[in-house]
Short mmCIF file of N, CA and C in Angstrom, two decimals:
data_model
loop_
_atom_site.label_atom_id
_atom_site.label_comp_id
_atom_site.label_asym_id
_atom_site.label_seq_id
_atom_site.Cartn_x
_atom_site.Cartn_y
_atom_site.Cartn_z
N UNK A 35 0.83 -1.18 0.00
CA UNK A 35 0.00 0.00 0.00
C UNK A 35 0.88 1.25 0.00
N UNK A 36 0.64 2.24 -0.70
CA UNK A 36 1.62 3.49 -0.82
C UNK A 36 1.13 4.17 -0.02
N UNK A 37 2.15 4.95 0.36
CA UNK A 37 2.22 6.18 1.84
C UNK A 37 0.96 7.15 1.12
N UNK A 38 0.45 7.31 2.36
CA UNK A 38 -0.72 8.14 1.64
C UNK A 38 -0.21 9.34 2.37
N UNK A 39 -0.44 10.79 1.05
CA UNK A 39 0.41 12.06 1.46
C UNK A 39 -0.71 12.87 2.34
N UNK A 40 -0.65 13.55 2.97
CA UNK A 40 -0.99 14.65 4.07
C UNK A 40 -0.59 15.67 3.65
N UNK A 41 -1.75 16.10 3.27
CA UNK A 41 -1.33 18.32 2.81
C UNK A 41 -1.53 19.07 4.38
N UNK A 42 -1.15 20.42 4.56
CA UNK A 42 -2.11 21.39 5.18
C UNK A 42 -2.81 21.08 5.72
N UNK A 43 -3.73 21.16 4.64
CA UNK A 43 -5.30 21.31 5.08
C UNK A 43 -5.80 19.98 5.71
N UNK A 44 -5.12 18.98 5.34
CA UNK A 44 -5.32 17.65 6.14
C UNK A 44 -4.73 17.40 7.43
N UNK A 45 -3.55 18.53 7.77
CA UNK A 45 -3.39 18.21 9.08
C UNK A 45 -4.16 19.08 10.02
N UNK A 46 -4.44 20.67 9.30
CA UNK A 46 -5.89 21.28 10.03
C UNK A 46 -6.77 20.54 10.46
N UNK A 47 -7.45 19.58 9.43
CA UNK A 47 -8.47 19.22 9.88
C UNK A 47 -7.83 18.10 10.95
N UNK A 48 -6.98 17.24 10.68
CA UNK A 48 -6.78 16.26 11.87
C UNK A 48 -6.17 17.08 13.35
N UNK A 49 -6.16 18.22 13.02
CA UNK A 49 -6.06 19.09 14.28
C UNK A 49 -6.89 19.51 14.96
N UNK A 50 -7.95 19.59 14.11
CA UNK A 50 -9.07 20.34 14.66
C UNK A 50 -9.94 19.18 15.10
N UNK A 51 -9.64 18.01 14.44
CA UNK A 51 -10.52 16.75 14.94
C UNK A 51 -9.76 16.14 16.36
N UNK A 52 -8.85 16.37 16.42
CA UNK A 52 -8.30 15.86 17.65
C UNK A 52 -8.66 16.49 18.98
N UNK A 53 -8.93 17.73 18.77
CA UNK A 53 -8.87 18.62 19.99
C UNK A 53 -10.75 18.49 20.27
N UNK A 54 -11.24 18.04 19.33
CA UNK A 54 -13.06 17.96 19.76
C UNK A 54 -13.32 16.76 18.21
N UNK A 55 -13.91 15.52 18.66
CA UNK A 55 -13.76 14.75 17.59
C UNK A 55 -15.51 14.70 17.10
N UNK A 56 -16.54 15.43 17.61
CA UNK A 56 -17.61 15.66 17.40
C UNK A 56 -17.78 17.29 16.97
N UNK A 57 -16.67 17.45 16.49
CA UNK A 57 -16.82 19.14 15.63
C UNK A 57 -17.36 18.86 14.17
N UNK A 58 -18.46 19.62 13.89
CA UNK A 58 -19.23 19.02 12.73
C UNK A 58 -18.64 19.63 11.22
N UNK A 59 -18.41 18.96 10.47
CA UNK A 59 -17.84 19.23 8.85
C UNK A 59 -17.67 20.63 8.80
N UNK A 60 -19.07 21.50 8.77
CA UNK A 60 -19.20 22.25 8.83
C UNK A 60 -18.76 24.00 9.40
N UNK A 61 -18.57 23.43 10.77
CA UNK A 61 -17.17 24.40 11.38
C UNK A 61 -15.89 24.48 10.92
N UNK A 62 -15.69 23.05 10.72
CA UNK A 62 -14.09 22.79 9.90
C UNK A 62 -14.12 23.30 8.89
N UNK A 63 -14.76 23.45 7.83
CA UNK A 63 -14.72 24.03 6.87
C UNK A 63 -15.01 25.85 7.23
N UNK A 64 -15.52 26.36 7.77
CA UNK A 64 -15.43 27.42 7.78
C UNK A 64 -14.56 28.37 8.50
N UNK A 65 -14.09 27.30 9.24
CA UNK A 65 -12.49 28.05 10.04
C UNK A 65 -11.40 28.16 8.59
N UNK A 66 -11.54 26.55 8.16
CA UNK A 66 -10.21 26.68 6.85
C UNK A 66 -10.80 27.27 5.56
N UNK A 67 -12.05 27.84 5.60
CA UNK A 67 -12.27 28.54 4.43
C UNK A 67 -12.55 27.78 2.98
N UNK A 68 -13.12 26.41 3.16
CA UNK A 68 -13.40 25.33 2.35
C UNK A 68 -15.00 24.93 2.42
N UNK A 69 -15.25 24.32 1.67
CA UNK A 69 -16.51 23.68 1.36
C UNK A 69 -16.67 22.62 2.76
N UNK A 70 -17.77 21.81 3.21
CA UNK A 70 -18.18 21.04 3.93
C UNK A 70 -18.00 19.94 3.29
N UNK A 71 -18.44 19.81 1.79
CA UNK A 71 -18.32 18.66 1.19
C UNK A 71 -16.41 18.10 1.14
N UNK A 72 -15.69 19.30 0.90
CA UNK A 72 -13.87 18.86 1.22
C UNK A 72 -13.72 18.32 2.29
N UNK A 73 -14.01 18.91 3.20
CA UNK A 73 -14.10 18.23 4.33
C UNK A 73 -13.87 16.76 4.40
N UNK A 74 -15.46 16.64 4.32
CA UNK A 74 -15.89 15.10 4.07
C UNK A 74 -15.26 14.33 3.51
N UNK A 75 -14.95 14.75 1.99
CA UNK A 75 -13.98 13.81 1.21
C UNK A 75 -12.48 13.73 1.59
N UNK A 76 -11.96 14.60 2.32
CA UNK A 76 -10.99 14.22 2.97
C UNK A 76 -10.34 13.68 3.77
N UNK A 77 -11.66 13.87 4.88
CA UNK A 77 -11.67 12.46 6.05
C UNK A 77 -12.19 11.13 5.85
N UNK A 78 -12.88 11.11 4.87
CA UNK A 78 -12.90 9.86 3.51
C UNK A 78 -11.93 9.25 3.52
N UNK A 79 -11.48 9.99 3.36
CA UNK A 79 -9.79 9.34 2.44
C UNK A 79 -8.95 8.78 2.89
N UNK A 80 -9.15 9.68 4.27
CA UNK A 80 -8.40 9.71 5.29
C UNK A 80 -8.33 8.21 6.13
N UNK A 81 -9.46 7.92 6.43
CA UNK A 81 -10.25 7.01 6.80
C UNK A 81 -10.09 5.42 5.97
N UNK A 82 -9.99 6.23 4.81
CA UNK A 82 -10.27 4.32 3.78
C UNK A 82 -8.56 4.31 3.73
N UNK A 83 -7.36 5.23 3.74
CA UNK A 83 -6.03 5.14 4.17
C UNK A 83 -5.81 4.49 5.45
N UNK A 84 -6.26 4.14 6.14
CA UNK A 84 -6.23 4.06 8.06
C UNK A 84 -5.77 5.00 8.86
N UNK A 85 -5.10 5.98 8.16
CA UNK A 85 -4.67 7.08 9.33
C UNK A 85 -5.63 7.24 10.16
N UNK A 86 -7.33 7.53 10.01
CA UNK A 86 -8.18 8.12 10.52
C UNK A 86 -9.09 6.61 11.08
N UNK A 87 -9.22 6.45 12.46
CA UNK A 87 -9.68 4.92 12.74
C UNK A 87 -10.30 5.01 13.39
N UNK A 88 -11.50 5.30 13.67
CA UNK A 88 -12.68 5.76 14.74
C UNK A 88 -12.54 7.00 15.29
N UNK A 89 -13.28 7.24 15.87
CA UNK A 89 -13.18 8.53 16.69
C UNK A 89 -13.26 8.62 18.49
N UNK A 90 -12.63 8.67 19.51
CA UNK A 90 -13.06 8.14 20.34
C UNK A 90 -13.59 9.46 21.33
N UNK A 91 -14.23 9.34 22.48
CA UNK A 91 -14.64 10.21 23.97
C UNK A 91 -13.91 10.11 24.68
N UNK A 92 -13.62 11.46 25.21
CA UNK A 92 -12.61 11.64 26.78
C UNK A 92 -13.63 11.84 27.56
N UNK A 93 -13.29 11.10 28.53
CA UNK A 93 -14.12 11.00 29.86
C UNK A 93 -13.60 11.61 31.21
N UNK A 94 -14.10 12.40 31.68
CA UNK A 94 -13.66 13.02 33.10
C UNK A 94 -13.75 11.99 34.10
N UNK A 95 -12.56 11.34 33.91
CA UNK A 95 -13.07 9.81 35.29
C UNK A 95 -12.76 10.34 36.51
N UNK A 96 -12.80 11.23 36.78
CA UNK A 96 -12.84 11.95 37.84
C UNK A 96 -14.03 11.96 38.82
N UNK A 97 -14.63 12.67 37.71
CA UNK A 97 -15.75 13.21 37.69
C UNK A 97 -17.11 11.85 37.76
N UNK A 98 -16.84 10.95 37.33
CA UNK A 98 -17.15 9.41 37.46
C UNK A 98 -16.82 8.88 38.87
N UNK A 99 -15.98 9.38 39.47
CA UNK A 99 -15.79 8.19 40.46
C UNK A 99 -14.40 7.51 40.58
N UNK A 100 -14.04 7.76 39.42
CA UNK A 100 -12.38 6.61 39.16
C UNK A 100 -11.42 7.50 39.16
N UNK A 101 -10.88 8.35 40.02
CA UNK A 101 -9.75 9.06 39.76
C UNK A 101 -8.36 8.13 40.55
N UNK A 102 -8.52 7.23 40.91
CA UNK A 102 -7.49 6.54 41.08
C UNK A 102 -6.61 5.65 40.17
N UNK A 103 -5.40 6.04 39.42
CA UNK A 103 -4.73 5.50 38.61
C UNK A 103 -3.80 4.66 39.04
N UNK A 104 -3.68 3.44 38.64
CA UNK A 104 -2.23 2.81 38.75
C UNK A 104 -2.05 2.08 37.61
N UNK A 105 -0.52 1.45 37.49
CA UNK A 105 0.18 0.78 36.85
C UNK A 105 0.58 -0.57 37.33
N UNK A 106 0.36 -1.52 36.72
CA UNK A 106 0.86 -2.92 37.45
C UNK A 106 1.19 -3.65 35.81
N UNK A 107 2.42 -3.78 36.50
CA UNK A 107 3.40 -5.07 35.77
C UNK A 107 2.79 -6.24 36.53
N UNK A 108 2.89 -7.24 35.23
CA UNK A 108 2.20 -8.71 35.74
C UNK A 108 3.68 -9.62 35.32
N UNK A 109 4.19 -10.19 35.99
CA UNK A 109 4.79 -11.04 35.55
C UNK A 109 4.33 -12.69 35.71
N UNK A 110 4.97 -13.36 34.48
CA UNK A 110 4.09 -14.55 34.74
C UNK A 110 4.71 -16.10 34.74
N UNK A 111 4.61 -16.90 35.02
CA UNK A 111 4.88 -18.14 34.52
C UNK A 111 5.80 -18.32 33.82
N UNK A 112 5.24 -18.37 32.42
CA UNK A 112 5.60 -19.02 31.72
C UNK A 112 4.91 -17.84 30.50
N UNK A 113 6.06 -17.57 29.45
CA UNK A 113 5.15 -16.23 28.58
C UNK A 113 4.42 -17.25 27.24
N UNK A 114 4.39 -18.27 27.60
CA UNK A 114 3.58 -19.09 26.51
C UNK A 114 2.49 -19.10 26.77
N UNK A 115 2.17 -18.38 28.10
CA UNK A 115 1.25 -18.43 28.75
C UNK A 115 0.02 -17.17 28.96
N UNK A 116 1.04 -16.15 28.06
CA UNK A 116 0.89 -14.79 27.36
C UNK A 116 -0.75 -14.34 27.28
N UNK A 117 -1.37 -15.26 25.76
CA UNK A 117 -2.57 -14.69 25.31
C UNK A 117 -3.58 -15.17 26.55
N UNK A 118 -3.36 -16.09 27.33
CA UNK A 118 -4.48 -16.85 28.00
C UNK A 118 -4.97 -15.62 29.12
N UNK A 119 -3.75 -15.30 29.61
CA UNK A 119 -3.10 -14.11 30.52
C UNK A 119 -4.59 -12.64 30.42
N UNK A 120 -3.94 -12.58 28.86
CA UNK A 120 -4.44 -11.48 28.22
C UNK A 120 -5.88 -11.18 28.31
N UNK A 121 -6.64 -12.91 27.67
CA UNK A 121 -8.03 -12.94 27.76
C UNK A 121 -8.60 -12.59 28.88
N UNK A 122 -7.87 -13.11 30.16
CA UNK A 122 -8.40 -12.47 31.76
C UNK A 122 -8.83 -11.70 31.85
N UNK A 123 -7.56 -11.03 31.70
CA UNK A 123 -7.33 -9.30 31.88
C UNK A 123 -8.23 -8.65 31.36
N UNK A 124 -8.22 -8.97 29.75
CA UNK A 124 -9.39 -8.46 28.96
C UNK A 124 -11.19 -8.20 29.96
N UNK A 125 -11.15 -9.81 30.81
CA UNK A 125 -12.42 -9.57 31.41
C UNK A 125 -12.72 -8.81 32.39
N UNK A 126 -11.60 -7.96 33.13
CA UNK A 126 -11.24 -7.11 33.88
C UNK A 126 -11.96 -5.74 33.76
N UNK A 127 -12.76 -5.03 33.85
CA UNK A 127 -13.29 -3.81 33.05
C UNK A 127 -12.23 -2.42 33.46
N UNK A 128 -11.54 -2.63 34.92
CA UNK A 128 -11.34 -1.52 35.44
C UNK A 128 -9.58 -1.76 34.85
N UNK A 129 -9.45 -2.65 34.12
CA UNK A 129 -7.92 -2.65 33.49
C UNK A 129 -8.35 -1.97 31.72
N UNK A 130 -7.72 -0.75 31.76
CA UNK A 130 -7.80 0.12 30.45
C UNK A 130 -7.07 -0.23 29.56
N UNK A 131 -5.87 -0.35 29.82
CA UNK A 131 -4.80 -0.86 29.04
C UNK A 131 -4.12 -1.76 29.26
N UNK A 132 -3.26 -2.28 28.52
CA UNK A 132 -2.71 -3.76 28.25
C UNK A 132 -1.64 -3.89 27.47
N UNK A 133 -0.25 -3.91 27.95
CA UNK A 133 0.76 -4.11 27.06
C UNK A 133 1.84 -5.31 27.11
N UNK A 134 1.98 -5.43 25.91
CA UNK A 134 2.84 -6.69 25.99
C UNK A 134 4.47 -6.23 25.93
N UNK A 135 5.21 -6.28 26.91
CA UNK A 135 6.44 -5.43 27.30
C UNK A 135 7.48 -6.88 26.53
N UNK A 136 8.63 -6.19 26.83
CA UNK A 136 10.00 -6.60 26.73
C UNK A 136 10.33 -6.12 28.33
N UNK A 137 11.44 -6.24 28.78
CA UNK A 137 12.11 -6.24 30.11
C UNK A 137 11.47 -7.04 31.33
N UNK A 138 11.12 -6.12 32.45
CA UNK A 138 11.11 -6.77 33.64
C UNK A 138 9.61 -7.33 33.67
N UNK A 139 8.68 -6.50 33.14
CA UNK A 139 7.19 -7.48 33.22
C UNK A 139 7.06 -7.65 31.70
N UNK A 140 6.37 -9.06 31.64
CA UNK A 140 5.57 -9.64 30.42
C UNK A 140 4.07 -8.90 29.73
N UNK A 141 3.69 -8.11 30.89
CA UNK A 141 2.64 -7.20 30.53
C UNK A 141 2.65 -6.40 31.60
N UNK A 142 1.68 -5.47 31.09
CA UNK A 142 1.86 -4.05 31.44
C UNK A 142 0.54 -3.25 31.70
N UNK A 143 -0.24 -2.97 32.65
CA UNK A 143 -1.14 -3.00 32.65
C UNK A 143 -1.17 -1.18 33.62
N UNK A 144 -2.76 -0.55 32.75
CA UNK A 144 -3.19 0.65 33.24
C UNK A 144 -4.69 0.26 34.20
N UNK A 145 -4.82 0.34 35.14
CA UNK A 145 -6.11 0.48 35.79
C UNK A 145 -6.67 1.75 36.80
N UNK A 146 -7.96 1.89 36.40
CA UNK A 146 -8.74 3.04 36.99
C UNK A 146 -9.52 2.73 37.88
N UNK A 147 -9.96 2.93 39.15
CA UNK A 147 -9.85 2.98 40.39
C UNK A 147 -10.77 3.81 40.60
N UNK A 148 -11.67 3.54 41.91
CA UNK A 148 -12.62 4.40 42.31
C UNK A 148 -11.81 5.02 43.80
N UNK A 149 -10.97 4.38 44.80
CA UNK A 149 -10.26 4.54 45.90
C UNK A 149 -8.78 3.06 46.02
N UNK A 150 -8.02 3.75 46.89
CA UNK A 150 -7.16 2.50 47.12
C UNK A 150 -7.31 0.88 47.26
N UNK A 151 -8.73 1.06 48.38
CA UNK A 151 -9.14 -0.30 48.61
C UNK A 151 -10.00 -1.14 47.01
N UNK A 152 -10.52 -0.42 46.09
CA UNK A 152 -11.07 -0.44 44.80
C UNK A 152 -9.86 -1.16 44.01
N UNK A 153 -8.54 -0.64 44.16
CA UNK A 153 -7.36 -0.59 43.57
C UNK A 153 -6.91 -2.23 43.85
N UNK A 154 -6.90 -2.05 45.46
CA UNK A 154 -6.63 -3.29 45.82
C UNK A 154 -7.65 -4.34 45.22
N UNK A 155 -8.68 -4.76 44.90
CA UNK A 155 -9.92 -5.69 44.90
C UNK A 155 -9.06 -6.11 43.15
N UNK A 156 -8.69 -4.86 42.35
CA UNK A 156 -8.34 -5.39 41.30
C UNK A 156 -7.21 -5.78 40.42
N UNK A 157 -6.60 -5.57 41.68
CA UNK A 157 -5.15 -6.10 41.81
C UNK A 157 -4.80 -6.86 42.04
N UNK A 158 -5.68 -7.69 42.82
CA UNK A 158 -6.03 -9.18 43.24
C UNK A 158 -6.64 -9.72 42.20
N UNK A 159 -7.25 -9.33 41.54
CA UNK A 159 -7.94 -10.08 40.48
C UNK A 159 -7.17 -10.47 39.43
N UNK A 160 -6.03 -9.70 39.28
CA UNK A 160 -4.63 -10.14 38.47
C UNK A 160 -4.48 -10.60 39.13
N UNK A 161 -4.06 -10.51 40.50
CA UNK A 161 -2.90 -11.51 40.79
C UNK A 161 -3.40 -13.18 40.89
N UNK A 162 -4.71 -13.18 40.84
CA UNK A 162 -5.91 -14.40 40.82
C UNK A 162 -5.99 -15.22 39.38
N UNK A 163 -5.27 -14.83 38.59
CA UNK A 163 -5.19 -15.55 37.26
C UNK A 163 -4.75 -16.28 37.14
N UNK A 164 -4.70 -17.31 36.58
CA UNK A 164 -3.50 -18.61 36.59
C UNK A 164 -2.58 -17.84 35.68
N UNK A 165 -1.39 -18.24 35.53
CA UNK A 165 -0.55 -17.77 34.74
C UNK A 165 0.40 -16.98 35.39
N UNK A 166 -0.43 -16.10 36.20
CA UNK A 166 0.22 -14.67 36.56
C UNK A 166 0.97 -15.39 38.07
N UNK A 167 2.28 -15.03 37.76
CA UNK A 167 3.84 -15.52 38.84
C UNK A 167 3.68 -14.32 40.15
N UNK A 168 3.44 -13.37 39.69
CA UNK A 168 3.39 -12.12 40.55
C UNK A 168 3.07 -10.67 39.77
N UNK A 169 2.38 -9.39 40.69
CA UNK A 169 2.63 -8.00 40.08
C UNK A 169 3.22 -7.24 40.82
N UNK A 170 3.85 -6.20 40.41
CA UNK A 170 4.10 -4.80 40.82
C UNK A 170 3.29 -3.42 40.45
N UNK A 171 2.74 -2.87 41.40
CA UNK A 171 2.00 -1.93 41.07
C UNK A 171 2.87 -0.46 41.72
N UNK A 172 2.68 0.19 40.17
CA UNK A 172 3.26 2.28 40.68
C UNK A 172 1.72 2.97 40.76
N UNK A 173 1.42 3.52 41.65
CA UNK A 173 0.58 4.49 41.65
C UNK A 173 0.27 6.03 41.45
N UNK A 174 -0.62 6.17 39.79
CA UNK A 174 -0.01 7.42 39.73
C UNK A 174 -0.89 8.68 40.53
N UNK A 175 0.57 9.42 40.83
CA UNK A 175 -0.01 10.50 41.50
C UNK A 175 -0.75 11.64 40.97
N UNK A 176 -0.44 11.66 39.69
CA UNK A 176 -1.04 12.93 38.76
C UNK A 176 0.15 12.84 37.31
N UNK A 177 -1.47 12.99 36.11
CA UNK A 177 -0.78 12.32 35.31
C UNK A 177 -0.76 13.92 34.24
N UNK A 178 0.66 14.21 34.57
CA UNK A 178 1.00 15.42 34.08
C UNK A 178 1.36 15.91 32.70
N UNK A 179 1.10 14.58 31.61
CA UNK A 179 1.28 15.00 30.19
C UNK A 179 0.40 13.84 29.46
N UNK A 180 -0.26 14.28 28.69
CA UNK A 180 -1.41 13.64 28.18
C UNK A 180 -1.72 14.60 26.76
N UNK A 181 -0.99 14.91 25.97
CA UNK A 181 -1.50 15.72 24.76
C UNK A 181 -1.16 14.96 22.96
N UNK A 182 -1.87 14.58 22.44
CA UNK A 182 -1.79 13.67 21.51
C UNK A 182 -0.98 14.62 20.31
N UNK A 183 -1.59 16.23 20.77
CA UNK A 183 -1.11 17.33 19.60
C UNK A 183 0.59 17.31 19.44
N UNK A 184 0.77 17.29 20.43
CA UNK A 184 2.49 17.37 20.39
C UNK A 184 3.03 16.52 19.16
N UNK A 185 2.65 15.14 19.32
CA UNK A 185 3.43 13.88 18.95
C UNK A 185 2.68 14.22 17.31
N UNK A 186 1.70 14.40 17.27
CA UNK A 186 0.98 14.55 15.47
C UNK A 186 1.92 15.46 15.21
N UNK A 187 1.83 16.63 15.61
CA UNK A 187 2.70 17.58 14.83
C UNK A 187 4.08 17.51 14.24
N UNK A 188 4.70 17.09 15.49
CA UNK A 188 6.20 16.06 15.39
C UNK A 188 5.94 15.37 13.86
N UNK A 189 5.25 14.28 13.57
CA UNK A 189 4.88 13.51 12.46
C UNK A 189 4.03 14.04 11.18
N UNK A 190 3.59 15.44 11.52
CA UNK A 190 3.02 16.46 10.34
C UNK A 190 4.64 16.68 9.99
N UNK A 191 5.49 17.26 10.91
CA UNK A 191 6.69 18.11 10.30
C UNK A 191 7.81 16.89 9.64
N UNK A 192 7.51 15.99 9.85
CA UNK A 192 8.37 14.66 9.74
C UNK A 192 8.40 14.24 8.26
N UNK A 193 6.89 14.38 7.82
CA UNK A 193 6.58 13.85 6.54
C UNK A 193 7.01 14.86 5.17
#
């Protein structure tokens, strides 16, 4: 598949879609001074390329109830033991993320938390898996960089 090119106006709009991903054609186009229909056909394009792959919601988990973040490395067994691991976890709701590391843990795990003792209940629930040898959990205190704009732009100026 050939590199699909990115003008300008395509990183406007993936700028402007990033920062509110329910901003309607319509605004976008009239900030960049284009039709609604460009728009469209550009995030088309964009889209049937894969750059553009759903759109997702930020959630104030705060504001929910879950402002408790941590990190837990799972180490395990046996890493043949990897996907079975995974499927668990998967059934886990309050585990967000899931990575399959190199170094000291075999996976890598983000969970959101309503309080410590919350934290604890699902930390046990890893550690309750077959597979899983042991975890280590960091607890974050405040998660002080979170901006997706930085790293696009980096890769707008790259191309």
């Amino acid at each position: 598949m050939a590199k699909f090119k990115l003008d300008e106006v395509d990183h406007q709009i993936l700028d402007m879609l990033i920062d509110n991903t329910r901003i309607p054609f319509t605004d976008i186009a009239k900030k960049l001074l284009i039709s609604a229909g460009t728009v469209h056909v550009r995030v088309k394009k964009m889209e049937e390329a894969g750059i553009i792959r759903g759109s997702s919601l930020t959630l104030d988990y705060k504001k929910l109830g879950y402002s408790f973040i941590a990190y837990v490395g799972v180490f395990l067994q046996n890493t043949s033991q990897t996907k079975f691991v995974l499927e668990r976890i998967n059934d886990i709701p309050y585990v967000t993320v899931a990575h399959i590391t190199t170094g000291k843990f075999n996976i890598f795990c983000k969970i959101r938390a309503k309080d410590t003792m919350h934290a604890k209940e699902i930390i046990f629930m890893l550690d309750d898996i077959e597979g899983v040898y042991r975890t280590e959990t960091m607890i974050s205190l405040e998660e002080s960089i979170n901006d997706k704009k930085r790293l696009m732009h980096t890769i707008f100026n790259e191309l």
